[in-house]
């Protein structure tokens, strides 16, 4: 009778150890949660830095574009008197074949310069017979006779737009259009 008792499974002893480990896990879960929160915070910081850098890159690109445009405007503007001088030379009447050949050379030079400036965005402002526009035209002579809107009757100096903005207004004489 002494050995009639069934054998007792000792695995329950290990269960106590497992319970102790499970009770210790909340500390690890808390540490994991804290690490996740910290990682998310670092990720948000990284996103902010990336957005700040992207904004910085865009701003510097805009500033560089603006500097280039202002430089181009300054160079093109300084070449307009040269273009005016070439136009004046072409307006002179020639009387000899040599003068005509010289004029052809001046015309070629003027055309090359104008082509280069047009590639940079230069456009002439049309003035004669156009309605006077104070943004595009600078009136230096005014004939008050007549009625109706003022129109450009005479152009003293050609005006130009550069990339759609007024670089130099046309110097004009204005008056009322005769019916």
PDB file of N, CA and C in Angstrom, residues 113-172:
ATOM      1  N   UNK A 113      22.625  91.297 -81.428  1.00  0.00           N
ATOM      2  CA  UNK A 113      22.401  91.762 -80.060  1.00  0.00           C
ATOM      3  C   UNK A 113      20.936  91.596 -79.672  1.00  0.00           C
ATOM      4  N   UNK A 114      20.037  91.997 -80.561  1.00  0.00           N
ATOM      5  CA  UNK A 114      18.611  91.881 -80.266  1.00  0.00           C
ATOM      6  C   UNK A 114      18.202  90.421 -80.100  1.00  0.00           C
ATOM      7  N   UNK A 115      18.741  89.528 -80.924  1.00  0.00           N
ATOM      8  CA  UNK A 115      18.436  88.101 -80.802  1.00  0.00           C
ATOM      9  C   UNK A 115      18.886  87.565 -79.444  1.00  0.00           C
ATOM     10  N   UNK A 116      20.079  87.942 -79.029  1.00  0.00           N
ATOM     11  CA  UNK A 116      20.591  87.522 -77.726  1.00  0.00           C
ATOM     12  C   UNK A 116      19.700  88.036 -76.596  1.00  0.00           C
ATOM     13  N   UNK A 117      19.315  89.302 -76.674  1.00  0.00           N
ATOM     14  CA  UNK A 117      18.475  89.897 -75.630  1.00  0.00           C
ATOM     15  C   UNK A 117      17.076  89.278 -75.624  1.00  0.00           C
ATOM     16  N   UNK A 118      16.551  88.954 -76.786  1.00  0.00           N
ATOM     17  CA  UNK A 118      15.234  88.309 -76.853  1.00  0.00           C
ATOM     18  C   UNK A 118      15.279  86.915 -76.231  1.00  0.00           C
ATOM     19  N   UNK A 119      16.393  86.211 -76.399  1.00  0.00           N
ATOM     20  CA  UNK A 119      16.528  84.890 -75.758  1.00  0.00           C
ATOM     21  C   UNK A 119      16.544  85.027 -74.240  1.00  0.00           C
ATOM     22  N   UNK A 120      16.975  86.175 -73.743  1.00  0.00           N
ATOM     23  CA  UNK A 120      16.957  86.442 -72.301  1.00  0.00           C
ATOM     24  C   UNK A 120      15.581  86.899 -71.823  1.00  0.00           C
ATOM     25  N   UNK A 121      14.640  87.096 -72.746  1.00  0.00           N
ATOM     26  CA  UNK A 121      13.275  87.474 -72.370  1.00  0.00           C
ATOM     27  C   UNK A 121      12.903  88.906 -72.681  1.00  0.00           C
ATOM     28  N   UNK A 122      13.700  89.613 -73.470  1.00  0.00           N
ATOM     29  CA  UNK A 122      13.412  91.007 -73.810  1.00  0.00           C
ATOM     30  C   UNK A 122      12.358  91.073 -74.912  1.00  0.00           C
ATOM     31  N   UNK A 123      11.379  91.947 -74.729  1.00  0.00           N
ATOM     32  CA  UNK A 123      10.338  92.181 -75.735  1.00  0.00           C
ATOM     33  C   UNK A 123      10.147  93.684 -75.885  1.00  0.00           C
ATOM     34  N   UNK A 124      10.035  94.183 -77.133  1.00  0.00           N
ATOM     35  CA  UNK A 124       9.761  95.615 -77.310  1.00  0.00           C
ATOM     36  C   UNK A 124       8.320  95.928 -76.919  1.00  0.00           C
ATOM     37  N   UNK A 125       8.116  97.127 -76.408  1.00  0.00           N
ATOM     38  CA  UNK A 125       6.763  97.600 -76.089  1.00  0.00           C
ATOM     39  C   UNK A 125       6.232  98.322 -77.322  1.00  0.00           C
ATOM     40  N   UNK A 126       5.111  97.858 -77.817  1.00  0.00           N
ATOM     41  CA  UNK A 126       4.471  98.531 -78.951  1.00  0.00           C
ATOM     42  C   UNK A 126       3.846  99.818 -78.426  1.00  0.00           C
ATOM     43  N   UNK A 127       4.071 100.918 -79.132  1.00  0.00           N
ATOM     44  CA  UNK A 127       3.598 102.196 -78.604  1.00  0.00           C
ATOM     45  C   UNK A 127       2.739 102.972 -79.597  1.00  0.00           C
ATOM     46  N   UNK A 128       3.196 103.164 -80.810  1.00  0.00           N
ATOM     47  CA  UNK A 128       2.502 104.024 -81.775  1.00  0.00           C
ATOM     48  C   UNK A 128       1.073 103.529 -81.997  1.00  0.00           C
ATOM     49  N   UNK A 129       0.126 104.467 -81.897  1.00  0.00           N
ATOM     50  CA  UNK A 129      -1.314 104.225 -82.073  1.00  0.00           C
ATOM     51  C   UNK A 129      -1.933 103.345 -80.985  1.00  0.00           C
ATOM     52  N   UNK A 130      -1.198 103.074 -79.935  1.00  0.00           N
ATOM     53  CA  UNK A 130      -1.745 102.315 -78.808  1.00  0.00           C
ATOM     54  C   UNK A 130      -2.348 103.295 -77.808  1.00  0.00           C
ATOM     55  N   UNK A 131      -3.349 102.835 -77.059  1.00  0.00           N
ATOM     56  CA  UNK A 131      -3.907 103.650 -75.980  1.00  0.00           C
ATOM     57  C   UNK A 131      -2.805 103.889 -74.950  1.00  0.00           C
ATOM     58  N   UNK A 132      -2.702 105.133 -74.493  1.00  0.00           N
ATOM     59  CA  UNK A 132      -1.665 105.485 -73.527  1.00  0.00           C
ATOM     60  C   UNK A 132      -1.844 104.665 -72.257  1.00  0.00           C
ATOM     61  N   UNK A 133      -0.769 104.038 -71.828  1.00  0.00           N
ATOM     62  CA  UNK A 133      -0.753 103.241 -70.608  1.00  0.00           C
ATOM     63  C   UNK A 133       0.426 103.732 -69.768  1.00  0.00           C
ATOM     64  N   UNK A 134       0.161 104.384 -68.625  1.00  0.00           N
ATOM     65  CA  UNK A 134       1.255 104.962 -67.838  1.00  0.00           C
ATOM     66  C   UNK A 134       2.239 103.923 -67.289  1.00  0.00           C
ATOM     67  N   UNK A 135       1.851 102.661 -67.273  1.00  0.00           N
ATOM     68  CA  UNK A 135       2.780 101.623 -66.833  1.00  0.00           C
ATOM     69  C   UNK A 135       3.812 101.341 -67.926  1.00  0.00           C
ATOM     70  N   UNK A 136       3.367 101.404 -69.182  1.00  0.00           N
ATOM     71  CA  UNK A 136       4.235 101.075 -70.314  1.00  0.00           C
ATOM     72  C   UNK A 136       4.850 102.292 -70.991  1.00  0.00           C
ATOM     73  N   UNK A 137       4.180 103.439 -70.855  1.00  0.00           N
ATOM     74  CA  UNK A 137       4.591 104.640 -71.589  1.00  0.00           C
ATOM     75  C   UNK A 137       4.855 105.792 -70.625  1.00  0.00           C
ATOM     76  N   UNK A 138       5.889 106.558 -70.924  1.00  0.00           N
ATOM     77  CA  UNK A 138       6.175 107.775 -70.165  1.00  0.00           C
ATOM     78  C   UNK A 138       5.957 108.950 -71.115  1.00  0.00           C
ATOM     79  N   UNK A 139       4.904 109.724 -70.843  1.00  0.00           N
ATOM     80  CA  UNK A 139       4.546 110.837 -71.729  1.00  0.00           C
ATOM     81  C   UNK A 139       5.473 112.018 -71.480  1.00  0.00           C
ATOM     82  N   UNK A 140       6.145 112.461 -72.537  1.00  0.00           N
ATOM     83  CA  UNK A 140       7.011 113.634 -72.439  1.00  0.00           C
ATOM     84  C   UNK A 140       6.467 114.778 -73.284  1.00  0.00           C
ATOM     85  N   UNK A 141       5.434 114.511 -74.071  1.00  0.00           N
ATOM     86  CA  UNK A 141       4.753 115.543 -74.863  1.00  0.00           C
ATOM     87  C   UNK A 141       3.276 115.186 -74.878  1.00  0.00           C
ATOM     88  N   UNK A 142       2.424 116.233 -74.734  1.00  0.00           N
ATOM     89  CA  UNK A 142       0.995 115.981 -74.630  1.00  0.00           C
ATOM     90  C   UNK A 142       0.244 117.021 -75.447  1.00  0.00           C
ATOM     91  N   UNK A 143      -0.542 116.560 -76.386  1.00  0.00           N
ATOM     92  CA  UNK A 143      -1.392 117.434 -77.186  1.00  0.00           C
ATOM     93  C   UNK A 143      -2.805 117.327 -76.610  1.00  0.00           C
ATOM     94  N   UNK A 144      -3.295 118.389 -75.995  1.00  0.00           N
ATOM     95  CA  UNK A 144      -4.580 118.364 -75.291  1.00  0.00           C
ATOM     96  C   UNK A 144      -5.788 118.500 -76.217  1.00  0.00           C
ATOM     97  N   UNK A 145      -5.578 118.802 -77.472  1.00  0.00           N
ATOM     98  CA  UNK A 145      -6.711 119.028 -78.369  1.00  0.00           C
ATOM     99  C   UNK A 145      -7.423 117.715 -78.664  1.00  0.00           C
ATOM    100  N   UNK A 146      -8.749 117.800 -78.714  1.00  0.00           N
ATOM    101  CA  UNK A 146      -9.548 116.629 -79.051  1.00  0.00           C
ATOM    102  C   UNK A 146     -10.172 115.996 -77.825  1.00  0.00           C
ATOM    103  N   UNK A 147     -10.923 114.957 -78.076  1.00  0.00           N
ATOM    104  CA  UNK A 147     -11.613 114.246 -77.002  1.00  0.00           C
ATOM    105  C   UNK A 147     -11.332 112.760 -77.122  1.00  0.00           C
ATOM    106  N   UNK A 148     -11.688 112.044 -76.081  1.00  0.00           N
ATOM    107  CA  UNK A 148     -11.521 110.595 -76.082  1.00  0.00           C
ATOM    108  C   UNK A 148     -10.256 110.187 -75.348  1.00  0.00           C
ATOM    109  N   UNK A 149      -9.956 108.922 -75.420  1.00  0.00           N
ATOM    110  CA  UNK A 149      -8.776 108.428 -74.698  1.00  0.00           C
ATOM    111  C   UNK A 149      -7.488 108.916 -75.351  1.00  0.00           C
ATOM    112  N   UNK A 150      -6.463 109.062 -74.525  1.00  0.00           N
ATOM    113  CA  UNK A 150      -5.151 109.452 -75.037  1.00  0.00           C
ATOM    114  C   UNK A 150      -4.522 108.265 -75.757  1.00  0.00           C
ATOM    115  N   UNK A 151      -3.911 108.562 -76.892  1.00  0.00           N
ATOM    116  CA  UNK A 151      -3.180 107.533 -77.627  1.00  0.00           C
ATOM    117  C   UNK A 151      -1.757 108.024 -77.860  1.00  0.00           C
ATOM    118  N   UNK A 152      -0.869 107.094 -78.111  1.00  0.00           N
ATOM    119  CA  UNK A 152       0.525 107.423 -78.386  1.00  0.00           C
ATOM    120  C   UNK A 152       0.627 107.855 -79.840  1.00  0.00           C
ATOM    121  N   UNK A 153       1.079 109.091 -80.048  1.00  0.00           N
ATOM    122  CA  UNK A 153       1.231 109.632 -81.402  1.00  0.00           C
ATOM    123  C   UNK A 153       2.677 109.555 -81.885  1.00  0.00           C
ATOM    124  N   UNK A 154       3.621 109.698 -80.960  1.00  0.00           N
ATOM    125  CA  UNK A 154       5.039 109.720 -81.306  1.00  0.00           C
ATOM    126  C   UNK A 154       5.813 108.905 -80.281  1.00  0.00           C
ATOM    127  N   UNK A 155       6.822 108.194 -80.746  1.00  0.00           N
ATOM    128  CA  UNK A 155       7.700 107.463 -79.825  1.00  0.00           C
ATOM    129  C   UNK A 155       9.098 108.057 -79.936  1.00  0.00           C
ATOM    130  N   UNK A 156       9.609 108.567 -78.814  1.00  0.00           N
ATOM    131  CA  UNK A 156      10.936 109.172 -78.795  1.00  0.00           C
ATOM    132  C   UNK A 156      12.022 108.161 -78.420  1.00  0.00           C
ATOM    133  N   UNK A 157      11.651 107.199 -77.580  1.00  0.00           N
ATOM    134  CA  UNK A 157      12.591 106.141 -77.201  1.00  0.00           C
ATOM    135  C   UNK A 157      11.786 104.870 -76.984  1.00  0.00           C
ATOM    136  N   UNK A 158      12.251 103.788 -77.568  1.00  0.00           N
ATOM    137  CA  UNK A 158      11.555 102.503 -77.469  1.00  0.00           C
ATOM    138  C   UNK A 158      11.636 101.976 -76.033  1.00  0.00           C
ATOM    139  N   UNK A 159      10.537 101.383 -75.586  1.00  0.00           N
ATOM    140  CA  UNK A 159      10.501 100.751 -74.277  1.00  0.00           C
ATOM    141  C   UNK A 159      10.567  99.239 -74.416  1.00  0.00           C
ATOM    142  N   UNK A 160      10.905  98.571 -73.319  1.00  0.00           N
ATOM    143  CA  UNK A 160      11.072  97.121 -73.366  1.00  0.00           C
ATOM    144  C   UNK A 160      10.522  96.464 -72.104  1.00  0.00           C
ATOM    145  N   UNK A 161      10.046  95.232 -72.290  1.00  0.00           N
ATOM    146  CA  UNK A 161       9.666  94.349 -71.196  1.00  0.00           C
ATOM    147  C   UNK A 161      10.750  93.284 -71.078  1.00  0.00           C
ATOM    148  N   UNK A 162      11.031  92.862 -69.863  1.00  0.00           N
ATOM    149  CA  UNK A 162      11.941  91.740 -69.648  1.00  0.00           C
ATOM    150  C   UNK A 162      11.178  90.692 -68.859  1.00  0.00           C
ATOM    151  N   UNK A 163      10.933  89.565 -69.496  1.00  0.00           N
ATOM    152  CA  UNK A 163      10.169  88.462 -68.895  1.00  0.00           C
ATOM    153  C   UNK A 163       8.826  88.955 -68.379  1.00  0.00           C
ATOM    154  N   UNK A 164       8.181  89.818 -69.177  1.00  0.00           N
ATOM    155  CA  UNK A 164       6.840  90.289 -68.858  1.00  0.00           C
ATOM    156  C   UNK A 164       6.773  91.488 -67.931  1.00  0.00           C
ATOM    157  N   UNK A 165       7.910  91.937 -67.387  1.00  0.00           N
ATOM    158  CA  UNK A 165       7.928  93.108 -66.509  1.00  0.00           C
ATOM    159  C   UNK A 165       8.563  94.277 -67.250  1.00  0.00           C
ATOM    160  N   UNK A 166       8.079  95.483 -66.951  1.00  0.00           N
ATOM    161  CA  UNK A 166       8.624  96.668 -67.622  1.00  0.00           C
ATOM    162  C   UNK A 166      10.069  96.873 -67.183  1.00  0.00           C
ATOM    163  N   UNK A 167      10.965  96.840 -68.161  1.00  0.00           N
ATOM    164  CA  UNK A 167      12.372  97.122 -67.896  1.00  0.00           C
ATOM    165  C   UNK A 167      12.642  98.604 -68.120  1.00  0.00           C
ATOM    166  N   UNK A 168      12.056  99.127 -69.197  1.00  0.00           N
ATOM    167  CA  UNK A 168      12.188 100.546 -69.499  1.00  0.00           C
ATOM    168  C   UNK A 168      10.924 100.968 -70.236  1.00  0.00           C
ATOM    169  N   UNK A 169      10.255 102.000 -69.710  1.00  0.00           N
ATOM    170  CA  UNK A 169       9.032 102.507 -70.348  1.00  0.00           C
ATOM    171  C   UNK A 169       9.396 103.264 -71.622  1.00  0.00           C
ATOM    172  N   UNK A 170       8.484 103.255 -72.576  1.00  0.00           N
ATOM    173  CA  UNK A 170       8.674 104.017 -73.818  1.00  0.00           C
ATOM    174  C   UNK A 170       8.489 105.501 -73.530  1.00  0.00           C
ATOM    175  N   UNK A 171       9.363 106.337 -74.078  1.00  0.00           N
ATOM    176  CA  UNK A 171       9.172 107.794 -74.012  1.00  0.00           C
ATOM    177  C   UNK A 171       8.304 108.170 -75.203  1.00  0.00           C
ATOM    178  N   UNK A 172       7.146 108.773 -74.919  1.00  0.00           N
ATOM    179  CA  UNK A 172       6.173 108.996 -75.992  1.00  0.00           C
ATOM    180  C   UNK A 172       5.558 110.382 -75.923  1.00  0.00           C
TER     181      UNK A 172
END
